[in-house]
XYZ file of C-alpha atoms in Angstrom:
661
model
C -20.578 23.830 -13.677
C -22.705 21.715 -11.438
C -23.379 23.036 -8.051
C -22.453 21.002 -4.894
C -26.149 20.280 -4.350
C -26.557 19.180 -7.878
C -23.534 16.670 -7.608
C -25.072 15.305 -4.426
C -28.496 14.937 -5.982
C -26.875 12.493 -8.688
C -26.172 10.207 -5.591
C -29.721 10.535 -4.617
C -31.122 10.048 -8.133
C -29.026 6.866 -8.973
C -29.907 5.309 -5.219
C -33.636 5.757 -5.621
C -33.548 4.544 -9.321
C -31.601 1.542 -8.504
C -33.403 0.452 -5.588
C -36.792 1.137 -7.489
C -35.727 -0.975 -10.273
C -34.576 -3.876 -8.038
C -37.822 -3.555 -6.026
C -35.416 -3.978 -2.956
C -32.999 -1.889 -1.017
C -32.380 1.179 1.351
C -32.691 4.508 -0.471
C -33.104 6.668 2.628
C -29.538 6.573 3.906
C -27.930 7.072 0.610
C -30.139 10.284 0.083
C -29.656 11.645 3.544
C -25.528 11.361 3.429
C -25.130 12.525 -0.064
C -24.079 15.895 0.955
C -21.487 14.684 3.323
C -20.348 12.189 0.869
C -19.905 14.626 -2.022
C -17.717 17.181 0.169
C -15.600 14.113 1.371
C -14.902 12.657 -1.962
C -14.450 15.734 -3.810
C -12.552 17.728 -1.444
C -10.708 15.411 0.847
C -10.431 11.737 -0.113
C -7.221 10.669 -1.498
C -7.662 8.014 -3.982
C -6.978 6.972 -7.705
C -10.038 5.407 -9.257
C -7.688 3.830 -11.977
C -5.692 2.191 -9.322
C -8.013 1.022 -6.502
C -5.162 -0.813 -4.786
C -2.834 2.142 -4.352
C -0.879 1.581 -1.061
C -1.338 5.043 0.253
C -4.727 5.747 -0.682
C -7.289 6.853 1.859
C -9.831 4.002 2.996
C -13.286 4.760 2.759
C -15.691 2.418 4.655
C -19.563 2.448 4.622
C -20.421 0.725 7.842
C -24.058 1.210 7.393
C -23.858 -1.088 4.394
C -27.424 -1.226 3.885
C -27.056 2.079 2.161
C -25.043 0.446 -0.282
C -26.132 2.469 -3.298
C -24.211 5.364 -1.734
C -20.922 3.857 -2.280
C -21.815 2.319 -5.539
C -23.041 5.908 -6.777
C -19.742 7.381 -5.661
C -17.517 4.813 -7.379
C -19.393 4.959 -10.586
C -19.469 8.904 -10.617
C -15.840 9.428 -9.593
C -14.496 7.159 -12.421
C -14.031 3.582 -10.923
C -14.514 0.635 -13.246
C -18.182 0.086 -12.213
C -20.362 1.000 -15.297
C -24.032 2.097 -15.319
C -25.069 -1.297 -16.300
C -23.908 -2.632 -12.985
C -25.702 0.084 -11.268
C -28.795 -0.939 -13.163
C -28.234 -4.539 -12.102
C -28.117 -3.647 -8.356
C -28.970 -6.698 -6.082
C -29.283 -9.037 -8.953
C -27.454 -12.506 -9.196
C -23.665 -11.941 -10.030
C -23.929 -8.149 -10.012
C -20.837 -6.128 -8.808
C -23.403 -3.978 -6.947
C -24.383 -6.586 -4.403
C -27.218 -5.978 -1.672
C -24.621 -4.932 0.638
C -21.035 -3.950 -0.272
C -19.143 -6.938 -0.858
C -15.158 -7.008 -0.848
C -13.929 -8.386 -4.264
C -17.101 -7.521 -6.178
C -16.845 -3.815 -7.014
C -13.451 -2.021 -7.290
C -13.020 0.384 -4.425
C -15.057 -1.570 -1.902
C -12.548 -1.801 1.058
C -14.527 -4.221 3.305
C -17.845 -6.250 3.189
C -20.298 -4.387 5.547
C -23.735 -5.326 6.294
C -23.403 -6.711 9.814
C -23.826 -3.354 11.606
C -20.832 -2.082 13.747
C -18.319 -4.238 11.999
C -17.572 -1.733 9.385
C -16.580 0.909 11.849
C -14.732 -1.707 13.623
C -12.802 -2.879 10.648
C -12.086 0.985 10.121
C -10.266 0.834 13.661
C -8.124 -2.053 12.104
C -7.391 -0.004 8.981
C -6.465 2.946 11.012
C -4.261 0.903 13.373
C -2.592 -0.759 10.473
C -1.823 2.620 9.006
C -0.248 3.920 12.283
C 1.864 0.754 12.965
C 3.235 0.734 9.376
C 3.874 4.489 9.628
C 5.959 3.648 12.760
C 7.756 0.687 11.168
C 8.594 2.299 7.803
C 8.433 6.044 7.817
C 11.697 8.117 8.095
C 12.258 11.735 8.680
C 11.464 13.416 5.259
C 10.000 10.125 3.940
C 6.643 9.644 4.969
C 5.459 6.885 2.444
C 2.600 5.658 4.862
C 0.449 8.711 5.487
C -3.362 8.347 4.891
C -6.692 8.530 6.559
C -9.616 5.943 7.086
C -12.956 7.598 6.746
C -16.145 5.622 8.100
C -19.621 6.475 7.446
C -21.901 4.869 10.132
C -25.609 5.019 11.293
C -27.509 4.647 14.566
C -27.496 0.913 14.166
C -23.667 0.683 14.093
C -23.740 2.657 17.356
C -26.168 0.617 19.010
C -24.336 -2.733 18.123
C -21.848 -3.536 21.083
C -18.883 -4.251 19.001
C -18.733 -0.476 18.029
C -18.029 0.157 21.670
C -15.473 -2.569 21.942
C -13.664 -0.914 18.969
C -14.215 2.789 19.575
C -13.010 2.682 23.007
C -9.759 1.164 21.998
C -9.291 3.626 19.115
C -9.421 6.527 21.687
C -6.897 4.634 23.734
C -4.658 4.105 20.893
C -4.858 7.759 19.725
C -5.775 7.024 16.048
C -5.854 10.548 14.812
C -6.076 9.354 11.294
C -9.350 7.799 11.647
C -12.594 10.152 11.020
C -15.897 8.742 11.352
C -19.245 10.417 10.389
C -22.428 9.492 12.322
C -25.595 9.742 10.042
C -27.752 11.327 12.784
C -31.185 10.818 11.287
C -33.053 9.696 14.297
C -34.771 6.657 12.296
C -34.186 2.924 12.132
C -36.208 0.182 10.443
C -38.685 0.317 13.484
C -39.399 3.951 13.221
C -38.181 7.058 15.333
C -35.301 5.750 17.456
C -36.367 7.843 20.477
C -37.900 4.964 22.178
C -34.826 2.678 22.127
C -31.761 4.817 21.648
C -31.352 7.736 23.883
C -27.528 7.638 24.333
C -25.715 10.848 24.481
C -23.485 10.018 21.688
C -21.306 13.206 21.925
C -20.466 12.460 25.570
C -19.958 8.710 24.669
C -17.312 9.469 22.217
C -15.579 12.226 24.157
C -15.564 9.765 27.137
C -13.619 7.405 24.849
C -11.016 10.121 23.981
C -12.364 11.093 20.802
C -12.446 14.544 19.204
C -16.061 15.194 18.608
C -17.967 17.854 16.359
C -21.617 18.441 15.332
C -22.762 19.779 12.260
C -25.721 20.067 9.919
C -25.400 17.271 7.515
C -26.724 19.140 4.493
C -24.444 22.225 4.860
C -21.482 21.512 2.678
C -19.409 24.498 3.980
C -19.877 23.257 7.524
C -19.042 19.568 6.614
C -16.041 20.672 4.848
C -14.771 22.933 7.918
C -15.501 19.951 10.317
C -13.321 17.412 7.960
C -10.573 20.018 7.891
C -10.731 20.496 11.564
C -10.625 16.870 12.022
C -7.804 16.093 10.023
C -5.746 18.769 12.000
C -6.256 16.545 15.228
C -3.471 14.043 15.164
C -3.571 12.535 18.522
C -7.277 11.597 18.666
C -9.864 9.780 16.318
C -12.633 12.137 15.182
C -16.336 11.728 15.224
C -18.350 14.244 13.051
C -22.085 14.115 14.144
C -24.100 14.878 11.198
C -27.653 15.914 11.535
C -29.441 14.556 8.409
C -32.953 13.910 6.866
C -33.151 10.500 5.808
C -34.581 10.101 2.388
C -33.662 13.962 1.643
C -35.802 15.258 -1.217
C -38.627 12.955 -0.930
C -41.701 14.898 -0.254
C -43.866 12.262 1.546
C -41.322 9.777 2.850
C -38.294 11.729 4.028
C -37.609 11.882 7.756
C -39.501 8.532 7.986
C -38.793 4.843 8.312
C -40.888 4.387 5.134
C -37.869 5.234 3.010
C -35.259 3.256 5.186
C -35.744 -0.388 3.843
C -38.005 -0.213 0.832
C -38.140 1.572 -2.489
C -39.912 4.746 -2.693
C -42.425 3.646 -5.375
C -42.654 5.101 -8.799
C -44.883 8.027 -8.080
C -42.800 9.202 -5.173
C -39.630 8.897 -7.351
C -41.188 11.178 -9.904
C -42.189 13.693 -7.099
C -38.473 13.373 -5.602
C -37.025 14.165 -8.960
C -39.225 17.334 -9.383
C -38.406 18.381 -5.747
C -34.679 18.033 -6.382
C -34.828 19.693 -9.754
C -33.186 16.510 -11.300
C -34.704 16.845 -14.813
C -33.358 13.496 -16.268
C -34.546 10.027 -17.017
C -33.716 7.184 -14.708
C -29.987 6.156 -14.712
C -29.066 9.230 -16.915
C -26.320 11.539 -15.402
C -25.488 14.695 -17.231
C -21.965 15.552 -18.616
C -21.360 18.461 -16.399
C -22.178 16.340 -13.170
C -19.786 13.433 -14.551
C -17.150 16.103 -14.950
C -17.750 17.540 -11.477
C -17.244 14.145 -9.909
C -14.419 12.670 -12.075
C -11.405 11.790 -9.906
C -9.178 10.178 -12.456
C -6.851 12.913 -13.353
C -6.560 14.171 -9.710
C -6.172 10.621 -8.497
C -3.237 10.011 -11.098
C -1.641 13.067 -10.058
C -1.714 12.276 -6.260
C -0.314 8.825 -6.823
C 2.377 9.948 -9.228
C 3.479 12.450 -6.370
C 3.601 9.540 -4.103
C 5.518 7.378 -6.530
C 8.303 10.061 -6.637
C 8.391 10.098 -2.934
C 8.596 6.253 -2.701
C 11.561 6.334 -5.398
C 13.433 8.786 -3.260
C 12.782 6.580 -0.196
C 13.943 3.539 -2.116
C 17.138 5.306 -3.012
C 18.024 6.051 0.461
C 16.543 3.046 2.305
C 16.569 0.313 -0.542
C 16.065 -2.478 2.001
C 13.056 -0.940 3.822
C 11.432 -0.139 0.588
C 11.842 -3.824 -0.687
C 10.477 -4.916 2.515
C 7.435 -2.609 2.180
C 6.663 -3.798 -1.250
C 6.952 -7.372 -0.125
C 4.709 -6.927 2.810
C 1.905 -4.917 0.973
C 2.132 -7.729 -1.732
C 1.374 -10.445 0.929
C 4.483 -12.261 -0.100
C 6.502 -14.497 2.406
C 10.122 -13.802 3.109
C 12.642 -15.344 0.781
C 14.066 -17.596 3.556
C 10.697 -18.797 4.858
C 10.724 -22.369 3.680
C 14.423 -22.823 5.007
C 13.257 -21.360 8.460
C 10.155 -23.376 8.754
C 11.541 -26.645 7.547
C 14.207 -26.345 10.163
C 11.659 -25.328 12.820
C 9.601 -28.478 12.046
C 12.441 -30.779 12.222
C 13.785 -29.396 15.324
C 10.362 -29.685 17.145
C 10.114 -33.260 15.920
C 13.533 -34.091 17.241
C 12.657 -32.801 20.724
C 9.097 -34.457 20.932
C 8.251 -32.500 23.880
C 5.168 -33.330 26.171
C 3.342 -30.046 25.898
C 0.037 -28.642 26.060
C -0.781 -27.732 22.428
C -1.076 -24.017 23.677
C 2.470 -24.300 24.783
C 3.712 -25.662 21.466
C 1.852 -22.740 19.761
C 3.876 -20.223 21.925
C 7.077 -21.933 20.920
C 5.803 -21.723 17.159
C 5.161 -18.214 17.689
C 8.462 -17.467 18.936
C 10.306 -19.382 16.364
C 8.335 -17.724 13.616
C 8.360 -14.092 14.684
C 11.945 -13.121 14.034
C 11.207 -14.031 10.150
C 7.836 -12.455 10.042
C 8.111 -8.696 10.827
C 4.414 -8.474 9.604
C 3.079 -10.547 12.610
C 0.871 -8.750 14.744
C -0.243 -10.522 17.765
C -2.678 -10.105 20.395
C -5.130 -11.444 23.092
C -8.580 -10.565 24.464
C -7.017 -10.291 28.053
C -5.739 -13.693 28.360
C -2.105 -13.419 27.153
C -0.795 -15.579 30.069
C -3.452 -18.234 29.296
C -3.538 -18.230 25.429
C 0.342 -17.841 25.350
C 0.336 -15.685 22.306
C 3.290 -13.360 23.105
C 6.936 -13.812 22.874
C 10.180 -11.928 23.475
C 10.445 -10.608 19.912
C 7.275 -8.563 20.598
C 6.979 -4.851 21.819
C 3.637 -3.986 23.136
C 1.182 -1.580 22.000
C 0.931 0.855 25.078
C -1.480 3.420 24.880
C -0.705 5.635 21.918
C 2.989 4.006 21.454
C 2.866 1.495 18.553
C 4.328 -2.035 18.771
C 3.562 -5.550 17.412
C 1.576 -7.155 20.303
C -1.888 -5.847 21.415
C -3.633 -6.252 24.658
C -7.083 -6.012 23.246
C -8.831 -6.209 26.683
C -11.952 -8.172 27.142
C -13.112 -7.548 23.629
C -13.296 -10.639 21.635
C -15.521 -9.749 18.877
C -13.810 -6.416 18.579
C -10.401 -8.010 18.300
C -11.239 -10.352 15.482
C -13.224 -7.586 13.550
C -10.310 -5.102 14.087
C -7.883 -7.900 12.781
C -10.081 -8.144 9.712
C -9.480 -4.483 9.022
C -5.826 -4.811 9.567
C -5.716 -7.922 7.225
C -7.617 -5.891 4.554
C -5.442 -2.842 4.905
C -2.367 -5.006 3.861
C 1.178 -5.256 5.309
C 0.297 -7.154 8.359
C -0.637 -10.676 9.455
C -2.782 -10.280 12.421
C -3.644 -13.199 15.024
C -5.518 -12.906 18.096
C -6.170 -15.440 20.992
C -8.915 -16.177 23.400
C -10.513 -18.981 25.010
C -12.139 -21.276 22.467
C -15.464 -20.995 24.257
C -15.664 -17.234 23.580
C -14.834 -17.871 19.896
C -18.881 -17.640 20.043
C -18.714 -13.856 20.996
C -16.384 -13.444 17.937
C -18.210 -15.755 15.545
C -19.474 -13.024 13.156
C -16.087 -11.445 12.791
C -14.583 -14.921 12.064
C -17.222 -15.583 9.462
C -16.516 -12.253 7.948
C -12.844 -13.215 7.535
C -13.789 -16.368 5.920
C -16.285 -14.630 3.653
C -13.692 -11.988 2.535
C -11.049 -14.527 2.435
C -8.663 -12.756 4.510
C -5.413 -14.153 6.383
C -6.173 -13.938 9.973
C -5.374 -16.553 12.610
C -7.539 -17.158 15.574
C -5.657 -18.744 18.666
C -8.354 -20.457 20.447
C -7.153 -22.273 23.651
C -8.697 -24.449 26.421
C -10.438 -26.410 23.782
C -12.565 -29.122 25.586
C -13.909 -30.418 28.771
C -10.117 -30.870 29.446
C -10.372 -27.153 30.423
C -11.551 -28.622 33.940
C -12.505 -26.796 36.860
C -13.978 -23.698 35.370
C -17.011 -25.694 34.381
C -19.463 -25.838 31.515
C -19.486 -21.977 30.786
C -15.778 -22.375 29.808
C -15.808 -25.867 28.254
C -16.363 -25.680 24.439
C -18.517 -28.646 23.251
C -19.929 -27.516 20.037
C -17.653 -24.595 19.092
C -15.032 -26.697 17.052
C -17.761 -28.254 14.931
C -19.403 -24.792 14.627
C -16.240 -23.233 13.201
C -15.528 -26.158 10.695
C -18.986 -25.570 9.169
C -18.017 -21.916 8.350
C -17.280 -22.034 4.630
C -13.499 -21.132 3.864
C -12.418 -21.441 7.365
C -9.570 -23.873 8.080
C -9.746 -25.333 11.348
C -6.681 -27.159 12.965
C -6.925 -29.205 16.338
C -3.298 -30.536 16.572
C -2.379 -33.440 18.346
C 1.269 -32.852 19.350
C 3.978 -30.119 18.978
C 4.887 -30.997 15.535
C 1.251 -30.891 14.188
C 1.122 -27.506 16.146
C 4.030 -26.401 14.254
C 2.949 -27.603 10.791
C -0.610 -26.064 11.523
C 1.101 -22.490 12.152
C 3.124 -22.779 9.005
C -0.010 -23.717 6.951
C -1.911 -20.806 8.459
C 0.825 -18.386 7.683
C 1.165 -19.717 4.127
C -2.517 -19.550 3.368
C -3.418 -16.476 1.378
C -7.310 -17.074 0.669
C -8.802 -17.381 4.146
C -8.608 -17.355 7.817
C -7.422 -20.083 10.315
C -8.543 -21.140 13.732
C -6.184 -23.071 15.616
C -7.849 -25.051 18.347
C -5.464 -25.812 21.418
C -5.250 -27.713 24.492
C -4.945 -26.318 28.239
C -3.743 -29.838 29.320
C -0.496 -31.477 28.457
C -0.197 -33.777 25.404
C 2.429 -36.641 25.079
C 5.134 -35.664 22.582
C 5.597 -37.933 19.616
C 8.446 -38.116 17.231
C 7.197 -38.596 13.529
C 8.794 -39.966 10.361
C 9.814 -37.025 8.223
C 7.285 -38.123 5.580
C 4.590 -37.373 7.880
C 5.411 -33.467 7.860
C 3.827 -33.273 4.327
C 1.052 -35.658 5.016
C -0.001 -33.546 8.083
C -0.331 -30.870 5.726
C -3.158 -32.755 4.026
C -5.251 -32.313 6.996
C -5.219 -36.009 7.891
C -2.747 -38.933 7.771
C -2.219 -42.421 8.925
C -0.281 -42.009 12.207
C -0.144 -45.889 13.060
C -1.052 -48.451 10.868
C -2.771 -51.549 11.626
C -1.000 -54.844 12.188
C -2.300 -56.444 8.951
C -5.452 -55.650 7.083
C -7.539 -53.055 9.246
C -10.634 -54.189 10.907
C -11.488 -50.535 11.956
C -10.109 -47.113 11.531
C -9.783 -44.683 14.586
C -10.132 -41.073 13.628
C -9.078 -38.589 16.200
C -7.977 -35.095 17.008
C -5.895 -33.121 19.383
C -5.581 -34.593 22.820
C -7.740 -37.532 22.020
C -5.113 -38.918 19.382
C -3.019 -40.414 22.317
C -6.258 -42.164 23.423
C -6.663 -43.634 20.080
C -3.204 -44.942 20.102
C -3.613 -46.641 23.384
C -6.805 -47.952 22.229
C -5.149 -49.378 19.141
C -2.801 -51.437 21.582
C -5.655 -52.644 23.661
C -7.737 -53.797 20.598
C -4.705 -55.428 19.269
C -4.455 -57.585 22.292
C -8.079 -58.622 21.648
C -7.296 -59.595 18.062
C -8.744 -56.420 16.469
C -6.368 -54.683 13.898
C -7.087 -50.774 14.229
C -5.586 -48.084 12.008
C -5.084 -44.775 13.760
C -5.662 -41.733 11.738
C -4.904 -38.210 13.104
C -7.000 -35.632 11.533
C -5.874 -32.031 12.588
C -7.966 -30.235 10.040
C -10.959 -31.928 8.690
C -11.471 -28.826 6.141
C -8.134 -29.192 4.695
C -8.612 -33.111 4.358
C -11.795 -32.490 2.545
C -9.972 -30.638 -0.189
C -7.624 -33.615 -1.059
C -8.227 -35.744 -4.039
C -10.371 -38.854 -3.707
C -7.256 -41.120 -4.114
C -5.671 -39.608 -1.051
C -8.655 -39.662 0.931
C -9.318 -43.383 0.232
C -5.847 -44.105 1.213
C -6.370 -42.690 4.584
C -9.988 -43.687 5.063
C -10.241 -46.984 3.339
C -13.805 -47.565 1.876
C -15.650 -50.504 3.373
C -13.729 -50.397 6.664
C -15.712 -49.505 9.858
C -14.625 -46.231 11.597
C -14.754 -44.759 15.076
C -14.363 -41.042 15.856
C -12.555 -39.847 19.098
C -13.038 -36.162 19.812
C -14.138 -34.470 23.031
C -16.871 -32.552 21.309
C -20.213 -32.982 19.491
C -20.692 -36.368 17.833
C -23.092 -35.544 14.999
C -20.226 -33.640 12.953
C -18.252 -37.016 12.743
C -21.192 -38.792 10.821
C -19.863 -37.506 7.476
C -16.667 -39.668 8.075
C -17.933 -42.602 10.273
C -21.340 -42.927 8.598
C -24.533 -44.112 10.213
C -22.926 -47.693 10.647
C -19.861 -46.208 12.560
C -19.285 -45.338 16.071
C -18.510 -42.074 17.848
C -16.792 -41.422 21.352
C -17.717 -37.668 22.055
C -19.894 -35.627 24.316
C -23.369 -34.265 23.360
C -24.021 -32.689 26.713
C -22.637 -29.603 28.517
C -19.551 -30.582 30.772
C -19.194 -30.249 34.501
C -16.908 -28.583 36.778
C -13.844 -30.815 38.015
C -10.167 -31.491 37.155
C -9.962 -32.204 33.523
C -8.625 -35.704 33.930
C -11.551 -36.552 36.010
C -14.025 -35.266 33.522
C -12.351 -37.099 30.631
C -13.080 -40.388 32.381
C -16.499 -39.383 33.388
C -17.363 -38.668 30.010
C -16.105 -41.831 28.607
C -12.849 -40.736 27.075
C -11.242 -43.901 28.155
C -9.464 -46.931 26.535
C -12.344 -48.996 27.844
C -15.100 -47.000 26.230
C -13.282 -46.916 22.827
C -12.823 -50.667 22.860
C -16.507 -51.022 23.876
C -17.519 -48.612 20.834
C -15.249 -50.353 18.375
C -16.867 -53.911 19.221
C -20.393 -52.335 18.933
C -19.776 -51.560 15.365
C -17.843 -54.618 14.147
């Protein structure tokens, strides 16, 4: 029977071999954390390699994702469908074993990690999801939601500010099922970290309200005891500080940054094999080591036990069981279309004059009773973002609910939401001022990369924000979000478009949505019922020209009303203008060419109107078209004054149209 150290050495060998073959990668972290991983995966982790999607599995996250060969080795050795050929193809085109762990590539990878700090922040989201779902579904004697979230992280994750945002909240929320392991090896890419990272990490996490232990990261018994102790603490998240040697086993490069981000080299790999007593060729794992790692039989037994528990739960609580299955499958309620069709029709009938953020709040209130998976929140701007409603109960300290006050933590909020979405069973949305989506941009990008259903509610969307001035007036942000692949951005022009955008965001299952909403009021508008489906296409003809169109005015958000008024002024001067409302350029771009040509007729001159940067609109208006926008920072003044000052007037639109005809 293979010893613990020999099992751990399998990780070290596979990691250094794969990195060496690829001539690229980070062998040091996997080699340093191998002993910790062996204890966690063989003695504590609840998982089933033959069913990586089992609902009540423990979640394992490698936040220091540069050490990706650690998780690939673990998945391969324990029995996941990750063959040795994939290990050999590490960091190559279309490999399951990408340079950093990618969600959806290798079975068992719970989240994409690479941007440091986001993995542990996702982990907070996973643990929060577990706690909320347990509160919603568990009943006395029937704990069907009962699993841990384990996170490996390095010094870089702790240096990144997002880890502070999330870990502070984790302590406030008392996430007792969250256990993180700090790879305390004193090394980063630039060398020994003493010159730039001297935090007292133990005191830092104790101050957050975490349970903290320190162990030798190469002492299996000490690691095992620490994990057992951490699992016994139910009211605090746990940090286990593991003192390790990076590149453990390498005679000449261990404890050095030389093994952090580069292959060891053929000669050093051979010396390391000898040092570790690993007497096998590259990519060869002996049978006794495979047997020591194989988790398939144990995993099947553990899942079978849970299935029996769930069957008993379903007999006593059939409606709850059906709801749990629906939500974990990401399916919408059976009455969804009926409810949303009625809501859109009612919104259209009222045609209220509202800021689109106010219309959004009405949408949330209308949809929440039908969507128990809704989990709202705001980065300390609930009263401005208008993201709450009477159907919600607030998360208060350690008491669960379905509305979260995240505090001033935009980046943390959206990265936590990503973890919640990945966990399953919840549909998270979060609000902040649109300007501060820049703080959160990388988490929004990660949602798009991982194709996760999250909703960003981004209010105060333009210079119409007014008196707060240019620091709070987003000029380039909407265009920037539109450029993120797989991000759907909606900038609706009235309450009906807001309703349609919200319904589309909820129904979307393959990526995130950003709702860009106004602070200032927008005139209400009653639409023909046929427009509802056309809105879902991202752009539609709102007001047709009187006769053959001489020009097409393309507008979004609050500027659509300006386009309609400009159409009237142009008509008085004998110019026939078609008004196109384009609430989502991303969605419109996915339509077939016939529909796109029916909205933007080829050969007809075009002018865009949006209170944002103009270069983005060249893809629609061309070099021969016109743009009414803003390519400078704003000013501090009332919103209406700024709109006039920066040329968002009928007179300027007419002038621009004449310049292109």
